């Protein structure tokens, strides 16, 4: 069929600073609510092999209540989480653009 134009090339969306902040914020939330407390429980269980999960949580609680779950490397975890979250959203946006530019439909580009 003559005269059929190729599909238009997808438009590259600019990376918004708000999206980078969103990625950093979501990852910080995950590290603060689940990541660090579970890491402390895991480390306590590894150091005290005879303890089960309940005993490890009791041991941590006895060390400082809720703050006992945030002892250790929490500043390092926050720095890593904030940068990782921003980078992941940036890379996901770029990867989606290049997959769409290669001819994949939006659904496949979003999943990949």
XYZ file of N, CA and C in Angstrom:
336
model
N 0.841 -1.171 0.000
C 0.000 0.000 0.000
C 0.884 1.230 0.000
N 0.786 1.960 -1.026
C 1.581 3.177 -1.156
C 0.933 4.297 -0.357
N 1.767 5.131 0.186
C 1.283 6.310 0.889
C 0.966 6.080 2.359
N 1.264 4.911 2.901
C 1.014 4.663 4.318
C 2.213 5.162 5.121
N 1.970 6.086 5.993
C 3.050 6.691 6.781
C 3.398 5.783 7.959
N 4.677 5.735 8.316
C 5.048 4.951 9.506
C 4.453 5.595 10.753
N 4.249 4.802 11.798
C 3.688 5.394 13.020
C 4.599 6.491 13.560
N 4.009 7.522 14.154
C 4.826 8.622 14.672
C 5.737 8.150 15.802
N 6.900 8.751 15.866
C 7.860 8.422 16.926
C 7.320 8.969 18.248
N 7.405 8.188 19.321
C 6.870 8.689 20.599
C 7.617 9.929 21.074
N 6.883 10.766 21.764
C 7.475 11.996 22.285
C 8.171 11.705 23.606
N 9.377 12.228 23.755
C 10.130 12.034 24.990
C 9.650 13.042 26.024
N 9.179 12.510 27.147
C 8.669 13.382 28.200
C 9.828 13.918 29.026
N 9.772 15.174 29.414
C 10.840 15.698 30.273
C 10.755 15.082 31.664
N 11.892 14.925 32.278
C 11.935 14.383 33.638
C 11.607 15.517 34.600
N 10.548 15.335 35.367
C 10.121 16.379 36.292
C 10.808 16.189 37.637
N 11.191 17.286 38.229
C 11.807 17.250 39.552
C 10.840 16.669 40.569
N 9.542 16.934 40.402
C 8.549 16.408 41.341
C 8.503 14.883 41.290
N 8.732 14.286 40.117
C 8.767 12.830 40.019
C 9.984 12.257 40.739
N 11.106 12.956 40.654
C 12.295 12.501 41.377
C 12.060 12.577 42.886
N 11.404 13.652 43.333
C 11.073 13.772 44.760
C 10.082 12.695 45.190
N 9.137 12.381 44.317
C 8.165 11.334 44.621
C 8.868 9.989 44.796
N 9.771 9.663 43.881
C 10.511 8.406 43.988
C 11.334 8.339 45.252
N 12.005 9.427 45.571
C 12.806 9.473 46.794
C 11.912 9.343 48.027
N 10.793 10.037 48.022
C 9.886 9.993 49.162
C 9.274 8.617 49.377
N 8.861 7.968 48.297
C 8.276 6.633 48.424
C 9.293 5.632 48.957
N 10.502 5.713 48.466
C 11.534 4.791 48.933
C 11.912 5.089 50.386
N 11.945 6.348 50.767
C 12.217 6.709 52.171
C 11.117 6.157 53.079
N 9.871 6.250 52.637
C 8.745 5.727 53.411
C 8.895 4.225 53.624
N 9.263 3.517 52.563
C 9.427 2.065 52.658
C 10.540 1.697 53.627
N 11.663 2.388 53.530
C 12.796 2.091 54.411
C 12.451 2.402 55.860
N 11.753 3.484 56.087
C 11.443 3.902 57.447
C 10.388 3.003 58.098
N 9.374 2.602 57.338
C 8.285 1.829 57.934
C 8.553 0.338 57.983
N 9.215 -0.208 56.987
C 9.439 -1.657 56.928
C 10.907 -2.045 56.903
N 11.661 -1.411 56.044
C 13.037 -1.841 55.783
C 13.929 -1.880 57.002
N 14.067 -0.762 57.672
C 14.972 -0.694 58.827
C 14.499 -1.565 59.983
N 13.230 -1.503 60.378
C 12.812 -2.376 61.483
C 13.020 -3.867 61.180
N 12.696 -4.294 59.967
C 12.890 -5.701 59.628
C 14.366 -6.067 59.546
N 15.179 -5.139 59.110
C 16.624 -5.380 59.069
C 17.185 -5.563 60.477
N 16.704 -4.768 61.427
C 17.151 -4.891 62.813
C 16.699 -6.239 63.392
N 15.463 -6.651 63.084
C 14.972 -7.955 63.549
C 15.826 -9.070 62.958
N 16.111 -8.984 61.663
C 16.922 -10.012 61.000
C 18.313 -10.100 61.618
N 18.922 -8.962 61.850
C 20.271 -8.947 62.417
C 20.263 -9.494 63.845
N 19.240 -9.145 64.617
C 19.130 -9.654 65.981
C 18.941 -11.166 65.975
N 18.130 -11.671 65.068
C 17.916 -13.110 64.983
C 19.182 -13.838 64.541
N 19.962 -13.203 63.678
C 21.218 -13.822 63.236
C 22.242 -13.852 64.365
N 22.240 -12.818 65.194
C 23.196 -12.763 66.305
C 22.787 -13.687 67.458
N 21.508 -13.947 67.577
C 20.979 -14.796 68.650
C 20.193 -15.939 68.001
N 20.904 -16.914 67.514
C 20.297 -17.993 66.720
C 19.202 -18.756 67.449
N 19.250 -18.791 68.757
C 18.242 -19.545 69.501
C 16.911 -18.804 69.568
N 16.908 -17.510 69.325
C 15.685 -16.703 69.405
C 14.817 -16.877 68.164
N 13.531 -16.946 68.399
C 12.573 -16.879 67.300
C 12.251 -15.412 67.018
N 11.279 -15.191 66.152
C 10.942 -13.817 65.779
C 10.368 -13.047 66.976
N 9.484 -13.688 67.737
C 8.880 -13.013 68.897
C 9.949 -12.645 69.929
N 10.893 -13.557 70.165
C 11.955 -13.269 71.137
C 12.856 -12.146 70.645
N 13.133 -12.122 69.338
C 13.973 -11.053 68.781
C 13.280 -9.702 68.909
N 11.994 -9.662 68.607
C 11.243 -8.403 68.721
C 11.199 -7.957 70.181
N 11.020 -8.895 71.086
C 11.009 -8.568 72.512
C 12.364 -8.023 72.966
N 13.427 -8.622 72.481
C 14.788 -8.175 72.816
C 15.019 -6.746 72.296
N 14.593 -6.493 71.069
C 14.764 -5.151 70.471
C 13.930 -4.132 71.233
N 12.686 -4.486 71.560
C 11.795 -3.575 72.285
C 12.394 -3.233 73.652
N 13.001 -4.221 74.278
C 13.639 -3.993 75.571
C 14.847 -3.075 75.496
N 15.448 -2.966 74.316
C 16.613 -2.095 74.119
C 16.236 -0.641 73.947
N 14.978 -0.352 73.673
C 14.661 1.058 73.472
C 13.270 1.322 72.955
N 12.352 0.387 73.120
C 10.994 0.596 72.629
C 10.979 0.688 71.113
N 10.155 1.571 70.606
C 10.050 1.751 69.152
C 11.389 2.193 68.568
N 12.103 3.038 69.282
C 13.393 3.527 68.773
C 14.448 2.425 68.681
N 14.217 1.334 69.389
C 15.137 0.207 69.290
C 15.208 -0.353 67.880
N 14.124 -0.214 67.118
C 14.096 -0.709 65.737
C 14.863 0.200 64.782
N 15.254 1.370 65.255
C 15.962 2.327 64.401
C 17.406 2.527 64.844
N 17.927 1.611 65.630
C 19.334 1.698 66.012
C 20.172 1.160 64.868
N 21.336 1.727 64.690
C 22.232 1.213 63.658
C 22.434 2.185 62.527
N 22.223 1.723 61.338
C 22.600 2.484 60.149
C 21.438 3.224 59.488
N 20.493 3.729 60.262
C 19.340 4.407 59.671
C 19.729 5.635 58.852
N 20.711 6.472 59.240
C 21.066 7.594 58.358
C 21.581 7.106 57.003
N 22.374 6.054 57.023
C 22.868 5.494 55.765
C 21.714 4.953 54.930
N 20.755 4.286 55.582
C 19.601 3.734 54.867
C 18.775 4.846 54.237
N 18.604 5.967 54.929
C 17.844 7.086 54.375
C 18.550 7.697 53.172
N 19.856 7.854 53.255
C 20.606 8.412 52.116
C 20.494 7.491 50.910
N 20.707 6.205 51.149
C 20.625 5.249 50.042
C 19.225 5.206 49.445
N 18.206 5.202 50.289
C 16.828 5.112 49.814
C 16.430 6.331 48.995
N 16.804 7.510 49.460
C 16.400 8.720 48.743
C 17.048 8.801 47.367
N 18.306 8.448 47.272
C 18.952 8.505 45.959
C 18.479 7.374 45.063
N 18.309 6.179 45.626
C 17.868 5.036 44.820
C 16.470 5.275 44.268
N 15.574 5.802 45.074
C 14.213 6.044 44.621
C 14.153 7.027 43.473
N 14.925 8.094 43.552
C 14.942 9.087 42.480
C 15.527 8.496 41.203
N 16.600 7.757 41.336
C 17.250 7.166 40.158
C 16.352 6.132 39.500
N 15.655 5.322 40.296
C 14.788 4.300 39.726
C 13.659 4.899 38.899
N 13.043 5.974 39.378
C 11.980 6.602 38.584
C 12.532 7.228 37.311
N 13.717 7.821 37.381
C 14.334 8.402 36.197
C 14.637 7.328 35.160
N 15.234 6.232 35.584
C 15.603 5.150 34.669
C 14.351 4.499 34.079
N 13.316 4.318 34.885
C 12.079 3.723 34.379
C 11.474 4.578 33.273
N 11.496 5.892 33.444
C 10.964 6.796 32.431
C 11.770 6.719 31.133
N 13.075 6.711 31.255
C 13.934 6.622 30.066
C 13.775 5.274 29.360
N 13.731 4.196 30.124
C 13.585 2.865 29.531
C 12.261 2.746 28.793
N 11.204 3.278 29.382
C 9.895 3.227 28.721
C 9.934 3.969 27.387
N 10.575 5.115 27.350
C 10.675 5.875 26.104
C 11.397 5.071 25.021
N 12.533 4.475 25.359
C 13.310 3.746 24.359
C 12.603 2.484 23.884
N 11.857 1.835 24.761
C 11.098 0.651 24.332
C 9.969 1.074 23.399
N 9.311 2.180 23.712
C 8.252 2.685 22.816
C 8.832 3.152 21.489
N 10.018 3.757 21.533
C 10.663 4.210 20.297
C 11.043 3.031 19.403
N 11.291 1.864 20.019
C 11.623 0.669 19.242
C 10.387 0.043 18.617
N 9.203 0.561 18.948
C 7.976 0.096 18.305
C 7.043 -0.693 19.197
N 7.366 -0.849 20.442
C 6.495 -1.600 21.355
C 5.295 -0.756 21.746
N 4.151 -1.401 21.959
C 2.989 -0.643 22.446
C 3.213 -0.122 23.861
N 2.427 0.844 24.267
C 2.585 1.483 25.575
C 2.516 0.478 26.716
N 1.618 -0.505 26.601
C 1.465 -1.509 27.656
C 2.761 -2.284 27.851
N 3.353 -2.741 26.768
C 4.612 -3.513 26.849
C 5.737 -2.623 27.347
N 5.775 -1.371 26.899
C 6.829 -0.453 27.334
C 6.728 -0.188 28.834
N 5.519 -0.041 29.343
C 5.331 0.202 30.770
C 5.761 -0.982 31.613
N 5.480 -2.177 31.149
C 5.854 -3.381 31.898
C 7.364 -3.601 31.860
N 7.950 -3.353 30.701
C 9.387 -3.608 30.579
C 10.175 -2.595 31.371
